[in-house]
Coordinates of C-alpha atoms in Angstrom, one line a residue:
Chain A
M294 CA 0.0 0.0 0.0
N295 CA 1.3 3.4 -0.9
K296 CA 1.8 5.9 1.9
R297 CA 0.0 9.1 1.4
R298 CA 2.5 12.0 1.3
P299 CA 0.4 15.2 1.2
Y300 CA 2.1 18.5 0.6
V301 CA 2.5 20.5 3.7
R302 CA 3.5 24.1 3.2
S303 CA 6.5 25.1 5.2
M304 CA 5.9 27.6 8.0
D305 CA 9.6 28.6 8.4
G306 CA 10.0 32.3 9.1
W307 CA 6.2 32.9 8.7
W308 CA 6.3 35.9 11.0
K309 CA 9.0 37.7 9.0
K310 CA 6.5 38.5 6.2
N311 CA 4.2 40.8 8.2
P312 CA 5.4 43.7 10.4
F313 CA 2.6 43.0 12.9
F314 CA 4.0 39.5 13.6
V315 CA 7.6 40.8 13.6
E316 CA 6.6 43.1 16.4
Y317 CA 4.8 40.2 18.1
M318 CA 7.9 38.0 18.0
I319 CA 10.0 40.8 19.4
H320 CA 7.7 41.4 22.3
E321 CA 7.5 37.7 23.0
A322 CA 11.3 37.5 22.9
T323 CA 11.6 40.0 25.8
A324 CA 10.7 37.0 28.0
L325 CA 14.2 35.7 27.4
F326 CA 15.7 38.8 29.0
V327 CA 13.3 38.6 31.9
A328 CA 14.3 35.0 32.5
A329 CA 18.0 35.7 32.2
Y330 CA 17.8 38.7 34.6
A331 CA 15.8 36.6 37.1
G332 CA 18.5 33.9 36.8
I333 CA 21.2 36.5 37.6
L334 CA 19.2 37.8 40.6
L335 CA 18.6 34.2 41.8
F336 CA 22.3 33.4 41.6
G337 CA 23.0 36.6 43.6
L338 CA 20.5 35.6 46.2
L339 CA 22.2 32.2 46.5
R340 CA 25.6 33.9 46.9
L341 CA 24.2 36.3 49.5
S342 CA 23.1 33.3 51.6
Q343 CA 26.6 31.8 51.4
G344 CA 28.3 34.8 53.2
E345 CA 30.1 38.0 52.6
A346 CA 33.0 36.7 50.4
A347 CA 30.6 34.9 48.0
W348 CA 28.4 38.0 47.8
N349 CA 31.3 40.3 47.0
E350 CA 32.5 37.9 44.2
W351 CA 29.0 38.1 42.6
L352 CA 29.0 41.9 43.0
M353 CA 32.5 42.1 41.4
A354 CA 31.4 39.8 38.5
L355 CA 28.6 42.3 37.6
K356 CA 31.3 44.9 36.8
N357 CA 32.4 42.6 33.9
P358 CA 31.8 44.4 30.6
W359 CA 29.8 41.4 29.3
Y360 CA 27.5 41.7 32.2
I361 CA 27.2 45.5 31.7
G362 CA 26.5 44.9 28.1
F363 CA 23.8 42.3 28.9
H364 CA 22.2 44.6 31.4
L365 CA 22.1 47.4 28.8
L366 CA 20.4 45.1 26.4
A367 CA 18.0 43.8 29.1
L368 CA 17.2 47.4 30.0
V369 CA 16.1 48.1 26.4
A370 CA 14.2 44.8 26.1
I371 CA 12.4 45.0 29.4
S372 CA 11.5 48.7 28.8
Y373 CA 10.0 47.5 25.5
H374 CA 8.1 44.9 27.4
T375 CA 6.7 47.6 29.6
Y376 CA 5.6 49.6 26.6
T377 CA 3.9 46.6 24.8
W378 CA 2.5 45.3 28.1
F379 CA 0.4 48.4 28.5
K380 CA -0.1 48.8 24.8
I381 CA -2.0 45.5 24.5
M382 CA -3.6 45.9 27.9
P383 CA -6.8 47.4 26.5
R384 CA -7.3 44.1 24.7
T385 CA -6.2 41.8 27.5
M386 CA -8.4 43.3 30.3
P387 CA -12.2 43.5 30.5
P388 CA -13.8 46.7 29.2
V389 CA -13.9 49.5 31.8
I390 CA -17.0 51.6 31.7
V391 CA -16.6 55.2 33.1
G392 CA -19.7 57.4 33.0
G393 CA -21.5 55.2 30.5
Q394 CA -18.6 55.3 28.1
R395 CA -16.0 52.7 27.4
L396 CA -12.6 53.8 28.6
S397 CA -10.5 54.5 25.5
A398 CA -7.5 52.3 24.7
W399 CA -5.3 55.3 24.8
A400 CA -6.4 56.2 28.3
I401 CA -5.6 52.6 29.6
T402 CA -2.2 52.5 27.9
G403 CA -1.4 56.1 29.0
S404 CA -2.3 55.5 32.6
G405 CA -0.4 52.2 32.7
L406 CA 2.7 53.9 31.4
A407 CA 2.3 56.7 33.9
V408 CA 1.9 54.3 36.8
A409 CA 5.1 52.4 35.6
A410 CA 7.0 55.7 35.5
A411 CA 5.8 56.7 39.0
A412 CA 6.7 53.2 40.3
S413 CA 10.2 53.3 38.8
A414 CA 10.8 56.8 40.3
A415 CA 9.5 55.6 43.7
L416 CA 11.8 52.5 43.5
L417 CA 14.9 54.6 42.7
G418 CA 14.0 57.1 45.4
L419 CA 13.4 54.4 47.9
V420 CA 16.7 52.6 47.1
W421 CA 18.6 55.9 47.2
G422 CA 17.0 56.8 50.5
M423 CA 17.8 53.4 52.1
A424 CA 21.4 53.4 50.8
R425 CA 22.2 56.9 52.0
Chain B
M118 CA -22.1 14.7 31.1
K119 CA -22.4 15.4 34.8
P120 CA -20.6 18.6 35.8
T121 CA -18.6 16.7 38.4
T122 CA -16.9 14.7 35.7
L123 CA -15.5 17.8 34.0
K124 CA -11.8 18.1 34.4
R125 CA -10.8 21.4 35.8
S126 CA -8.1 23.2 33.7
N127 CA -4.8 24.2 35.3
A128 CA -4.4 27.0 32.8
P129 CA -5.7 29.8 35.0
I130 CA -3.0 29.2 37.5
F131 CA -0.2 29.6 34.9
W132 CA -2.0 32.5 33.3
A133 CA -2.3 34.3 36.7
L134 CA 1.4 33.8 37.4
F135 CA 2.2 35.0 33.9
G136 CA 0.0 38.1 34.4
A137 CA 1.4 38.9 37.8
G138 CA 5.0 38.5 36.6
G139 CA 4.3 40.5 33.5
M140 CA 2.8 43.4 35.5
L141 CA 5.6 43.4 38.1
S142 CA 8.3 43.3 35.4
A143 CA 6.5 46.0 33.4
L144 CA 6.3 48.3 36.4
L145 CA 9.7 47.7 38.1
G146 CA 11.8 45.6 35.6
P147 CA 13.6 48.4 33.8
M148 CA 14.5 50.3 37.0
L149 CA 15.6 47.2 38.7
V150 CA 17.9 46.3 35.8
F151 CA 19.3 49.8 35.8
I152 CA 19.9 49.7 39.6
T153 CA 21.4 46.2 40.0
G154 CA 23.0 45.9 36.5
I155 CA 24.2 49.3 35.6
A156 CA 24.1 52.0 38.3
V157 CA 25.7 49.9 41.1
P158 CA 28.4 48.1 39.1
L159 CA 29.4 51.3 37.4
G160 CA 29.2 53.3 40.6
V161 CA 26.9 56.0 39.1
V162 CA 23.7 57.7 40.4
L163 CA 23.5 55.7 43.6
P164 CA 26.0 55.6 46.6
P165 CA 28.8 53.1 46.0
D166 CA 27.8 50.9 49.0
T167 CA 24.1 50.6 47.9
M168 CA 24.4 46.9 47.5
S169 CA 27.1 46.2 50.1
Y170 CA 26.9 42.9 52.0
P171 CA 25.5 44.5 55.2
H172 CA 22.9 46.4 53.3
M173 CA 21.7 43.5 51.3
L174 CA 21.8 41.1 54.2
A175 CA 19.7 43.5 56.3
F176 CA 17.3 43.8 53.3
A177 CA 17.0 40.0 52.9
K178 CA 16.4 39.5 56.6
N179 CA 13.7 42.1 56.7
F180 CA 10.2 40.6 56.2
I181 CA 9.2 43.1 53.5
G182 CA 12.6 42.8 51.8
K183 CA 12.3 39.0 51.8
G184 CA 8.9 39.1 50.2
F185 CA 10.0 41.6 47.6
I186 CA 13.0 39.5 46.6
F187 CA 10.9 36.4 46.4
A188 CA 8.1 38.0 44.4
I189 CA 10.6 39.5 41.9
I190 CA 12.6 36.3 41.2
A191 CA 9.7 33.9 41.3
L192 CA 7.1 35.9 39.3
F193 CA 9.7 37.0 36.7
L194 CA 10.6 33.3 36.2
W195 CA 6.9 32.2 35.9
H196 CA 6.2 35.0 33.5
A197 CA 9.1 34.2 31.3
A198 CA 8.4 30.4 31.4
H199 CA 4.8 30.8 30.3
R200 CA 5.7 33.2 27.5
I201 CA 8.5 31.1 26.2
F202 CA 6.4 27.9 26.4
H203 CA 3.6 29.5 24.3
S204 CA 6.1 30.9 21.8
L205 CA 7.5 27.5 21.0
H206 CA 4.6 26.8 18.7
D207 CA 5.3 30.1 16.8
I208 CA 8.8 29.1 16.0
G209 CA 7.7 25.7 14.7
I210 CA 8.2 23.5 17.8
H211 CA 5.2 21.4 18.6
A212 CA 5.4 21.7 22.3
G213 CA 4.1 18.8 24.3
T214 CA 4.3 17.7 27.9
G215 CA 8.1 17.6 27.9
A216 CA 8.4 21.2 26.9
K217 CA 5.8 22.2 29.4
L218 CA 7.6 20.3 32.2
L219 CA 10.9 22.0 31.1
C220 CA 9.5 25.5 31.1
Y221 CA 7.3 25.4 34.2
G222 CA 9.7 23.0 35.9
T223 CA 12.6 25.5 35.6
A224 CA 10.4 28.2 37.1
M225 CA 9.4 25.9 39.9
V226 CA 13.0 24.9 40.7
G227 CA 14.0 28.6 40.6
T228 CA 11.2 29.4 43.0
L229 CA 12.2 26.7 45.4
I230 CA 15.9 27.7 45.3
A231 CA 14.9 31.3 46.0
A232 CA 12.7 30.2 49.0
Y233 CA 15.5 28.0 50.3
A234 CA 18.1 30.8 50.1
L235 CA 15.8 33.3 51.7
L236 CA 15.1 30.8 54.6
A237 CA 18.8 30.0 54.9
I238 CA 19.5 33.8 55.3
G239 CA 17.2 33.8 58.3
F240 CA 15.1 36.5 59.9

């Protein structure tokens, strides 16, 4: 008996043909940076639990240009994650009705970004205040 | 079919962890990366001893500090694991149980290591 061998169209690089999907793949890829950064923090936490010498080694390692370079890339990637997270939020959350009118997508994205900016400023201020 | 025979999906749990981690990383991620990865190693903006051993030990022993460190590490990991798992399909990998175990398993192991380290540091 002959085996049926139907033609299956290749899906390789499907997302490269449409700017919408290119953007989608980029914002999904930010998760790689979130994972790697969490891994670095987790390793630091483990070193902290092992004592002062171990912690200082980890702290010194972060001065390595490769680490600095990674963190610069991660800063860009995770900032982009912040932007897209609030950009798609109007479609990922239930509709908000204010005064009988549906809250506009722009208002949701804008307030999300404003809250993120305020939270970042508060975090920096808090760390600065605690370290002083 | 009786309602009692319906199998409850575990998807909402992973979705909630993804959402919580996504929100936390969107709000604080960039500033955290800047503080721990750029400002402190390069000695700019913040005082040079911001992340010194005494400072970080005191922070990790503090109840609020412990909770903050645990939430950041665990939720970032669960967020990334969920997103990477669901992106496998998009890059042509037909993700099955193995991929699911690998993605969520990594997040689970990371969460347990973080909990262990925080408990080892003590109160």
